[in-house]
Amino acid sequence: MNPNRIYLDHSATTPIAQPVRKAMQPFLESQFGNASSMHSYGRDASAALDDAHFVTACAINARASEIVFTGCGTESDNLALRGGALAARKQRGLARGHLISALTEHHAVEVTLKQMAELHGFDLDFVPVDAHGCVSVDAVRAALRPDTVLVSVMLANNEVGSYNDVAAIGALCRAHEVLLHTDAVQAPAYLALDVRALNVDYLALSAHKFYGPKGVGVLFIRDGAPYLPLLTGGGHERGRRAGTVNVAGAVGAAAAMKFVAGEREAQSARLRALRDRLIAGVMQRVPDARLTGHPVERLPGHASFVFKNVDGESLMMALDVEGIAVSTGSACTSGDPEPSAVLTAMGIAREWALGGLRITLGYDTTDAHIDAVLELLPRCVARVRAAAEAVH
Amino acid sequence: MKKSRVVIAMSGGVDSSVAAALLVEQGYDVVGIMLRLWAEEGNDAYGQPNSNRCCAPEAVADARAIAKMLGIPFYDIHAEAVFKQRVVDTWIDGYANASTPNPCFNCNRSIRFGFLMQRALALGAEYLATGHYVRVSRPGEGNTDSVFKLLKGRDEKKDQSYVLHVLGQRDLSRAMFPCGEYVKHEVRELARKFNLPAAERAESQDLCFLTQGDYRGFLTRQAPQVAQPGPILNVAGEEIGRHEGLPFYTVGQRKGLNVSAHSANTEALYVIKLDKARNAVIAGPASALGSTNAFVGAMHYCADAAPDAPLRCTAKIRYKAREAPGLLTPLVNGSAEFLFDEPQRDVTPGQGLVCYDGDAVIGGGVISRR
């Protein structure tokens, strides 16, 4: 194990922050009660869980009753999409119902919507995105139908860092009485979230993306929005998600929300500067390199590139053996020589799109880390390009 | 200070695991890579999704654990699509051309020493190592020539030089085969010495990507167009029966010939030839089998160049065939002919002819009809 290795894959996951670990500790040790139990152990757990709901809600300008703790961001998305759309369709007495989203969404949204179309008979449309991967209000407006039930548009894209104007899309949806779900998983460490200002009915989060533990997600369900639980049984989380609640996880998620609320403004400014230095350095030192996503309106620590005629996975591995941990931009690989759907939807040509690399900075990233990347990346890109020549 | 970086192709099996351990012991900067290869979709008898025999999830877990034990990085790379394109699809095409193709040549050439070699170089490795039972002789090491030579493994029973004949100078200069110096039981002892928990995979004669029975079922499901029914003809050209598709027959085959009883014919019938133009199986008596020559359309030489003159050497026409002596004659535009001293029973288009000069592989290629 390389003791000097550098972690630059914060969009994939983040380390648990000290205050978060501290907040969780009692619930991994002495305060182990089941929050549903009526006895003293249960009451202690229940109190902590209530507090976690409250803190999390406050952080996004919601009510405690509108917060559901799930197992992960993917589950939050699944719960919102399936539960919301199925319930809404029934409420409206529609035979099929129509869903709108975009091909830039995370798999948790895209795959779920496709399955819903196939298994539950929804009609589904993916609206086009612009060259930065952004969904416009006009595109959604053009796709709306009288039987549209739900729109899903992510807040910040995990692959290319761009933002969508969820507030404006939300206003449009309100006007048409259509539900809006947003996957905001990439946001909390950098952006303050206000569910009222965003005009959303459902908002999904994942604790391990903002210095909390893995294994816990958050779903905001606006009071009054339709829902249908996916996990049924003991009626936990006010009937929205059955299963003994992961109290330690919920406490951790809430503590993480609090932690980032205190850090994000200063960190975002700091990371933006580091990231911009990284981007400038890469563009200067690596031939045939392009930044993907919006050049300005993007997550502060997010730098995603495409390199022409480079195998992205090889590049990621080449950096890894030198001790730098980054991502190709998309977690899923299936030996598919096809480039990512997101980059393709953005109109990026194949010989570029196959060379995707995503570098995402975090609260612990330093100038020295950026120096190391700028030192190694050009060499690794050259080596990967040379390897392609050397074999064919 | 470590020696050069070497990528070891791991399978989770004992050979590649011992190879990895040897390289680590010898002070190389070792990186383990395992390729996930394509297998026909479907579920096994337990309802679990099928996987290629070489890279089932359990095997990946084994390889990863061994890499961790050895303290080396490990990458699990998905190569299903490129394997399907370059190995499986070309193998199916072989059947479409009325031959009996061997997919292992393309796998070694374009997957192991193509795709994987590229990944290794991209990682800054100077060598790609595998657990194959072969050896490379480098110029200067008791090798008076200036070329790299591919030699049989020391263990004649395990020798895999036949399938690796596809390597050229560039590949050989970058290849390492740590197991080649050992016989199998020595490799097992080394596994014990290194405390490797590598399980012995059951040897199988079937192709790695066949997960549901043999190749006949696979072709019927995946490429039904290559198996069209047609006539069985005798050597005089008379129709004596029907066949269900040329891929189901191979030269020298006796079983499965559906011929009507021919009153004048009491001899056993064998597949003599597969006739693509007429989509016919030509069947005849054992005396019609046997050929003294094999023609190779595209002959590859490990030295990257054909010999100047015809060369006396030995050749195998199948992995398990015994080497037979004869004369190798390079022909124009890269083809070659091998004239055996003694007739060989089943010279089969699609199979590989591999020529040897003692322990050294001269080269080889796919046998075709001239």
mmCIF file of N, CA and C in Angstrom, chain A residues 108-187:
data_model
loop_
_atom_site.group_PDB
_atom_site.id
_atom_site.type_symbol
_atom_site.label_atom_id
_atom_site.label_comp_id
_atom_site.label_asym_id
_atom_site.label_seq_id
_atom_site.Cartn_x
_atom_site.Cartn_y
_atom_site.Cartn_z
ATOM 1 N N ALA A 108 -29.175 5.114 -11.243
ATOM 2 C CA ALA A 108 -30.237 4.844 -10.278
ATOM 3 C C ALA A 108 -31.564 5.429 -10.749
ATOM 4 N N VAL A 109 -31.478 6.504 -11.520
ATOM 5 C CA VAL A 109 -32.693 7.121 -12.061
ATOM 6 C C VAL A 109 -33.025 6.505 -13.417
ATOM 7 N N GLU A 110 -32.037 6.472 -14.297
ATOM 8 C CA GLU A 110 -32.290 6.008 -15.665
ATOM 9 C C GLU A 110 -32.786 4.573 -15.711
ATOM 10 N N VAL A 111 -32.095 3.687 -15.033
ATOM 11 C CA VAL A 111 -32.464 2.271 -15.061
ATOM 12 C C VAL A 111 -33.831 2.062 -14.417
ATOM 13 N N THR A 112 -34.076 2.802 -13.327
ATOM 14 C CA THR A 112 -35.367 2.669 -12.644
ATOM 15 C C THR A 112 -36.501 3.131 -13.551
ATOM 16 N N LEU A 113 -36.323 4.270 -14.202
ATOM 17 C CA LEU A 113 -37.384 4.771 -15.083
ATOM 18 C C LEU A 113 -37.637 3.800 -16.239
ATOM 19 N N LYS A 114 -36.564 3.254 -16.776
ATOM 20 C CA LYS A 114 -36.730 2.303 -17.888
ATOM 21 C C LYS A 114 -37.468 1.051 -17.431
ATOM 22 N N GLN A 115 -37.150 0.616 -16.229
ATOM 23 C CA GLN A 115 -37.851 -0.555 -15.716
ATOM 24 C C GLN A 115 -39.324 -0.240 -15.485
ATOM 25 N N MET A 116 -39.594 0.969 -14.997
ATOM 26 C CA MET A 116 -40.982 1.363 -14.763
ATOM 27 C C MET A 116 -41.766 1.394 -16.078
ATOM 28 N N ALA A 117 -41.102 1.852 -17.132
ATOM 29 C CA ALA A 117 -41.773 1.883 -18.430
ATOM 30 C C ALA A 117 -42.093 0.468 -18.883
ATOM 31 N N GLU A 118 -41.122 -0.427 -18.681
ATOM 32 C CA GLU A 118 -41.291 -1.796 -19.153
ATOM 33 C C GLU A 118 -42.279 -2.584 -18.310
ATOM 34 N N LEU A 119 -42.136 -2.485 -16.987
ATOM 35 C CA LEU A 119 -42.955 -3.329 -16.112
ATOM 36 C C LEU A 119 -44.293 -2.712 -15.728
ATOM 37 N N HIS A 120 -44.307 -1.367 -15.593
ATOM 38 C CA HIS A 120 -45.516 -0.737 -15.074
ATOM 39 C C HIS A 120 -46.260 0.070 -16.120
ATOM 40 N N GLY A 121 -45.835 -0.042 -17.379
ATOM 41 C CA GLY A 121 -46.602 0.573 -18.452
ATOM 42 C C GLY A 121 -46.607 2.079 -18.487
ATOM 43 N N PHE A 122 -45.530 2.720 -18.017
ATOM 44 C CA PHE A 122 -45.438 4.173 -18.171
ATOM 45 C C PHE A 122 -44.861 4.493 -19.547
ATOM 46 N N ASP A 123 -45.232 5.649 -20.079
ATOM 47 C CA ASP A 123 -44.538 6.169 -21.253
ATOM 48 C C ASP A 123 -43.373 6.997 -20.735
ATOM 49 N N LEU A 124 -42.265 6.936 -21.456
ATOM 50 C CA LEU A 124 -41.051 7.572 -20.945
ATOM 51 C C LEU A 124 -40.344 8.341 -22.046
ATOM 52 N N ASP A 125 -39.985 9.585 -21.763
ATOM 53 C CA ASP A 125 -39.211 10.380 -22.718
ATOM 54 C C ASP A 125 -37.969 10.945 -22.052
ATOM 55 N N PHE A 126 -36.840 10.836 -22.777
ATOM 56 C CA PHE A 126 -35.613 11.476 -22.317
ATOM 57 C C PHE A 126 -35.418 12.716 -23.169
ATOM 58 N N VAL A 127 -35.378 13.890 -22.534
ATOM 59 C CA VAL A 127 -35.207 15.122 -23.310
ATOM 60 C C VAL A 127 -33.738 15.299 -23.655
ATOM 61 N N PRO A 128 -33.457 16.010 -24.748
ATOM 62 C CA PRO A 128 -32.061 16.246 -25.116
ATOM 63 C C PRO A 128 -31.400 17.199 -24.123
ATOM 64 N N VAL A 129 -30.068 17.109 -24.053
ATOM 65 C CA VAL A 129 -29.299 18.017 -23.208
ATOM 66 C C VAL A 129 -28.379 18.832 -24.105
ATOM 67 N N ASP A 130 -27.870 19.923 -23.578
ATOM 68 C CA ASP A 130 -26.960 20.739 -24.393
ATOM 69 C C ASP A 130 -25.542 20.177 -24.290
ATOM 70 N N ALA A 131 -24.616 20.898 -24.909
ATOM 71 C CA ALA A 131 -23.238 20.408 -24.972
ATOM 72 C C ALA A 131 -22.582 20.308 -23.602
ATOM 73 N N HIS A 132 -23.145 21.009 -22.608
ATOM 74 C CA HIS A 132 -22.602 20.926 -21.242
ATOM 75 C C HIS A 132 -23.303 19.862 -20.415
ATOM 76 N N GLY A 133 -24.273 19.202 -21.032
ATOM 77 C CA GLY A 133 -25.015 18.181 -20.300
ATOM 78 C C GLY A 133 -26.166 18.729 -19.490
ATOM 79 N N CYS A 134 -26.577 19.963 -19.760
ATOM 80 C CA CYS A 134 -27.638 20.588 -18.962
ATOM 81 C C CYS A 134 -29.013 20.415 -19.617
ATOM 82 N N VAL A 135 -30.013 20.257 -18.761
ATOM 83 C CA VAL A 135 -31.403 20.152 -19.206
ATOM 84 C C VAL A 135 -32.020 21.539 -19.134
ATOM 85 N N SER A 136 -32.605 21.993 -20.202
ATOM 86 C CA SER A 136 -33.197 23.338 -20.185
ATOM 87 C C SER A 136 -34.685 23.259 -19.832
ATOM 88 N N VAL A 137 -35.195 24.375 -19.317
ATOM 89 C CA VAL A 137 -36.631 24.461 -19.010
ATOM 90 C C VAL A 137 -37.431 24.250 -20.294
ATOM 91 N N ASP A 138 -36.961 24.829 -21.373
ATOM 92 C CA ASP A 138 -37.664 24.703 -22.662
ATOM 93 C C ASP A 138 -37.777 23.249 -23.095
ATOM 94 N N ALA A 139 -36.712 22.502 -22.880
ATOM 95 C CA ALA A 139 -36.733 21.092 -23.286
ATOM 96 C C ALA A 139 -37.800 20.336 -22.494
ATOM 97 N N VAL A 140 -37.901 20.637 -21.211
ATOM 98 C CA VAL A 140 -38.916 19.962 -20.400
ATOM 99 C C VAL A 140 -40.312 20.413 -20.838
ATOM 100 N N ARG A 141 -40.437 21.708 -21.071
ATOM 101 C CA ARG A 141 -41.744 22.248 -21.485
ATOM 102 C C ARG A 141 -42.210 21.566 -22.766
ATOM 103 N N ALA A 142 -41.301 21.389 -23.689
ATOM 104 C CA ALA A 142 -41.656 20.776 -24.974
ATOM 105 C C ALA A 142 -42.092 19.327 -24.805
ATOM 106 N N ALA A 143 -41.596 18.677 -23.770
ATOM 107 C CA ALA A 143 -41.896 17.254 -23.591
ATOM 108 C C ALA A 143 -43.149 16.997 -22.763
ATOM 109 N N LEU A 144 -43.614 18.036 -22.055
ATOM 110 C CA LEU A 144 -44.776 17.846 -21.184
ATOM 111 C C LEU A 144 -46.012 17.437 -21.971
ATOM 112 N N ARG A 145 -46.782 16.546 -21.381
ATOM 113 C CA ARG A 145 -48.048 16.094 -21.980
ATOM 114 C C ARG A 145 -49.138 16.199 -20.926
ATOM 115 N N PRO A 146 -50.361 16.137 -21.312
ATOM 116 C CA PRO A 146 -51.437 16.191 -20.305
ATOM 117 C C PRO A 146 -51.340 15.050 -19.297
ATOM 118 N N ASP A 147 -50.760 13.921 -19.730
ATOM 119 C CA ASP A 147 -50.693 12.788 -18.818
ATOM 120 C C ASP A 147 -49.316 12.635 -18.164
ATOM 121 N N THR A 148 -48.500 13.694 -18.227
ATOM 122 C CA THR A 148 -47.201 13.626 -17.548
ATOM 123 C C THR A 148 -47.428 13.607 -16.048
ATOM 124 N N VAL A 149 -46.798 12.654 -15.411
ATOM 125 C CA VAL A 149 -46.983 12.449 -13.984
ATOM 126 C C VAL A 149 -45.792 12.989 -13.201
ATOM 127 N N LEU A 150 -44.577 12.743 -13.705
ATOM 128 C CA LEU A 150 -43.388 13.070 -12.932
ATOM 129 C C LEU A 150 -42.232 13.410 -13.862
ATOM 130 N N VAL A 151 -41.458 14.391 -13.428
ATOM 131 C CA VAL A 151 -40.222 14.777 -14.117
ATOM 132 C C VAL A 151 -39.065 14.521 -13.157
ATOM 133 N N SER A 152 -37.957 13.979 -13.693
ATOM 134 C CA SER A 152 -36.780 13.780 -12.843
ATOM 135 C C SER A 152 -35.572 14.447 -13.482
ATOM 136 N N VAL A 153 -35.014 15.427 -12.789
ATOM 137 C CA VAL A 153 -33.831 16.143 -13.294
ATOM 138 C C VAL A 153 -32.852 16.331 -12.140
ATOM 139 N N MET A 154 -31.626 15.883 -12.331
ATOM 140 C CA MET A 154 -30.655 15.946 -11.240
ATOM 141 C C MET A 154 -30.144 17.362 -11.016
ATOM 142 N N LEU A 155 -29.705 17.621 -9.805
ATOM 143 C CA LEU A 155 -29.251 18.964 -9.439
ATOM 144 C C LEU A 155 -27.850 19.230 -9.978
ATOM 145 N N ALA A 156 -26.964 18.284 -9.766
ATOM 146 C CA ALA A 156 -25.580 18.425 -10.223
ATOM 147 C C ALA A 156 -25.138 17.080 -10.778
ATOM 148 N N ASN A 157 -24.544 17.104 -11.966
ATOM 149 C CA ASN A 157 -24.194 15.859 -12.635
ATOM 150 C C ASN A 157 -22.896 15.263 -12.090
ATOM 151 N N ASN A 158 -22.945 13.973 -11.795
ATOM 152 C CA ASN A 158 -21.779 13.307 -11.203
ATOM 153 C C ASN A 158 -20.622 13.144 -12.188
ATOM 154 N N GLU A 159 -20.952 12.960 -13.461
ATOM 155 C CA GLU A 159 -19.879 12.724 -14.431
ATOM 156 C C GLU A 159 -19.189 14.002 -14.874
ATOM 157 N N VAL A 160 -19.977 15.042 -15.155
ATOM 158 C CA VAL A 160 -19.383 16.248 -15.735
ATOM 159 C C VAL A 160 -19.565 17.495 -14.877
ATOM 160 N N GLY A 161 -20.190 17.347 -13.719
ATOM 161 C CA GLY A 161 -20.236 18.444 -12.752
ATOM 162 C C GLY A 161 -21.228 19.563 -13.005
ATOM 163 N N SER A 162 -21.888 19.570 -14.153
ATOM 164 C CA SER A 162 -22.786 20.689 -14.486
ATOM 165 C C SER A 162 -24.035 20.715 -13.611
ATOM 166 N N TYR A 163 -24.590 21.937 -13.479
ATOM 167 C CA TYR A 163 -25.839 22.097 -12.728
ATOM 168 C C TYR A 163 -27.027 22.136 -13.679
ATOM 169 N N ASN A 164 -28.170 21.730 -13.185
ATOM 170 C CA ASN A 164 -29.432 21.993 -13.877
ATOM 171 C C ASN A 164 -30.214 23.023 -13.062
ATOM 172 N N ASP A 165 -30.994 23.845 -13.756
ATOM 173 C CA ASP A 165 -31.774 24.877 -13.066
ATOM 174 C C ASP A 165 -33.063 24.242 -12.538
ATOM 175 N N VAL A 166 -32.886 23.507 -11.450
ATOM 176 C CA VAL A 166 -34.014 22.742 -10.907
ATOM 177 C C VAL A 166 -35.136 23.675 -10.451
ATOM 178 N N ALA A 167 -34.779 24.819 -9.885
ATOM 179 C CA ALA A 167 -35.805 25.758 -9.401
ATOM 180 C C ALA A 167 -36.728 26.190 -10.538
ATOM 181 N N ALA A 168 -36.138 26.508 -11.687
ATOM 182 C CA ALA A 168 -36.944 26.945 -12.830
ATOM 183 C C ALA A 168 -37.776 25.787 -13.374
ATOM 184 N N ILE A 169 -37.173 24.625 -13.465
ATOM 185 C CA ILE A 169 -37.915 23.446 -13.939
ATOM 186 C C ILE A 169 -39.031 23.117 -12.953
ATOM 187 N N GLY A 170 -38.725 23.315 -11.671
ATOM 188 C CA GLY A 170 -39.737 23.078 -10.644
ATOM 189 C C GLY A 170 -40.917 24.026 -10.779
ATOM 190 N N ALA A 171 -40.618 25.289 -11.079
ATOM 191 C CA ALA A 171 -41.696 26.270 -11.244
ATOM 192 C C ALA A 171 -42.591 25.861 -12.410
ATOM 193 N N LEU A 172 -41.964 25.408 -13.493
ATOM 194 C CA LEU A 172 -42.720 24.924 -14.653
ATOM 195 C C LEU A 172 -43.607 23.742 -14.267
ATOM 196 N N CYS A 173 -43.021 22.809 -13.529
ATOM 197 C CA CYS A 173 -43.779 21.617 -13.137
ATOM 198 C C CYS A 173 -44.964 21.984 -12.252
ATOM 199 N N ARG A 174 -44.742 22.930 -11.331
ATOM 200 C CA ARG A 174 -45.842 23.371 -10.456
ATOM 201 C C ARG A 174 -46.990 23.898 -11.297
ATOM 202 N N ALA A 175 -46.612 24.727 -12.277
ATOM 203 C CA ALA A 175 -47.646 25.355 -13.112
ATOM 204 C C ALA A 175 -48.469 24.294 -13.845
ATOM 205 N N HIS A 176 -47.823 23.150 -14.149
ATOM 206 C CA HIS A 176 -48.531 22.094 -14.884
ATOM 207 C C HIS A 176 -48.998 20.974 -13.983
ATOM 208 N N GLU A 177 -48.853 21.171 -12.678
ATOM 209 C CA GLU A 177 -49.276 20.171 -11.697
ATOM 210 C C GLU A 177 -48.632 18.812 -11.955
ATOM 211 N N VAL A 178 -47.352 18.876 -12.220
ATOM 212 C CA VAL A 178 -46.556 17.675 -12.449
ATOM 213 C C VAL A 178 -45.531 17.578 -11.322
ATOM 214 N N LEU A 179 -45.272 16.355 -10.852
ATOM 215 C CA LEU A 179 -44.317 16.181 -9.768
ATOM 216 C C LEU A 179 -42.883 16.315 -10.276
ATOM 217 N N LEU A 180 -42.019 16.837 -9.413
ATOM 218 C CA LEU A 180 -40.598 16.946 -9.764
ATOM 219 C C LEU A 180 -39.739 16.226 -8.729
ATOM 220 N N HIS A 181 -38.899 15.322 -9.230
ATOM 221 C CA HIS A 181 -37.910 14.632 -8.394
ATOM 222 C C HIS A 181 -36.536 15.135 -8.797
ATOM 223 N N THR A 182 -35.681 15.396 -7.832
ATOM 224 C CA THR A 182 -34.305 15.707 -8.163
ATOM 225 C C THR A 182 -33.332 14.846 -7.357
ATOM 226 N N ASP A 183 -32.384 14.281 -8.096
ATOM 227 C CA ASP A 183 -31.288 13.549 -7.475
ATOM 228 C C ASP A 183 -30.228 14.595 -7.141
ATOM 229 N N ALA A 184 -30.129 14.920 -5.860
ATOM 230 C CA ALA A 184 -29.192 15.971 -5.437
ATOM 231 C C ALA A 184 -27.984 15.383 -4.732
ATOM 232 N N VAL A 185 -27.703 14.135 -5.038
ATOM 233 C CA VAL A 185 -26.662 13.389 -4.334
ATOM 234 C C VAL A 185 -25.297 14.075 -4.348
ATOM 235 N N GLN A 186 -24.937 14.731 -5.422
ATOM 236 C CA GLN A 186 -23.601 15.330 -5.522
ATOM 237 C C GLN A 186 -23.494 16.708 -4.871
ATOM 238 N N ALA A 187 -24.614 17.237 -4.386
ATOM 239 C CA ALA A 187 -24.648 18.650 -3.975
ATOM 240 C C ALA A 187 -24.205 19.061 -2.570
#
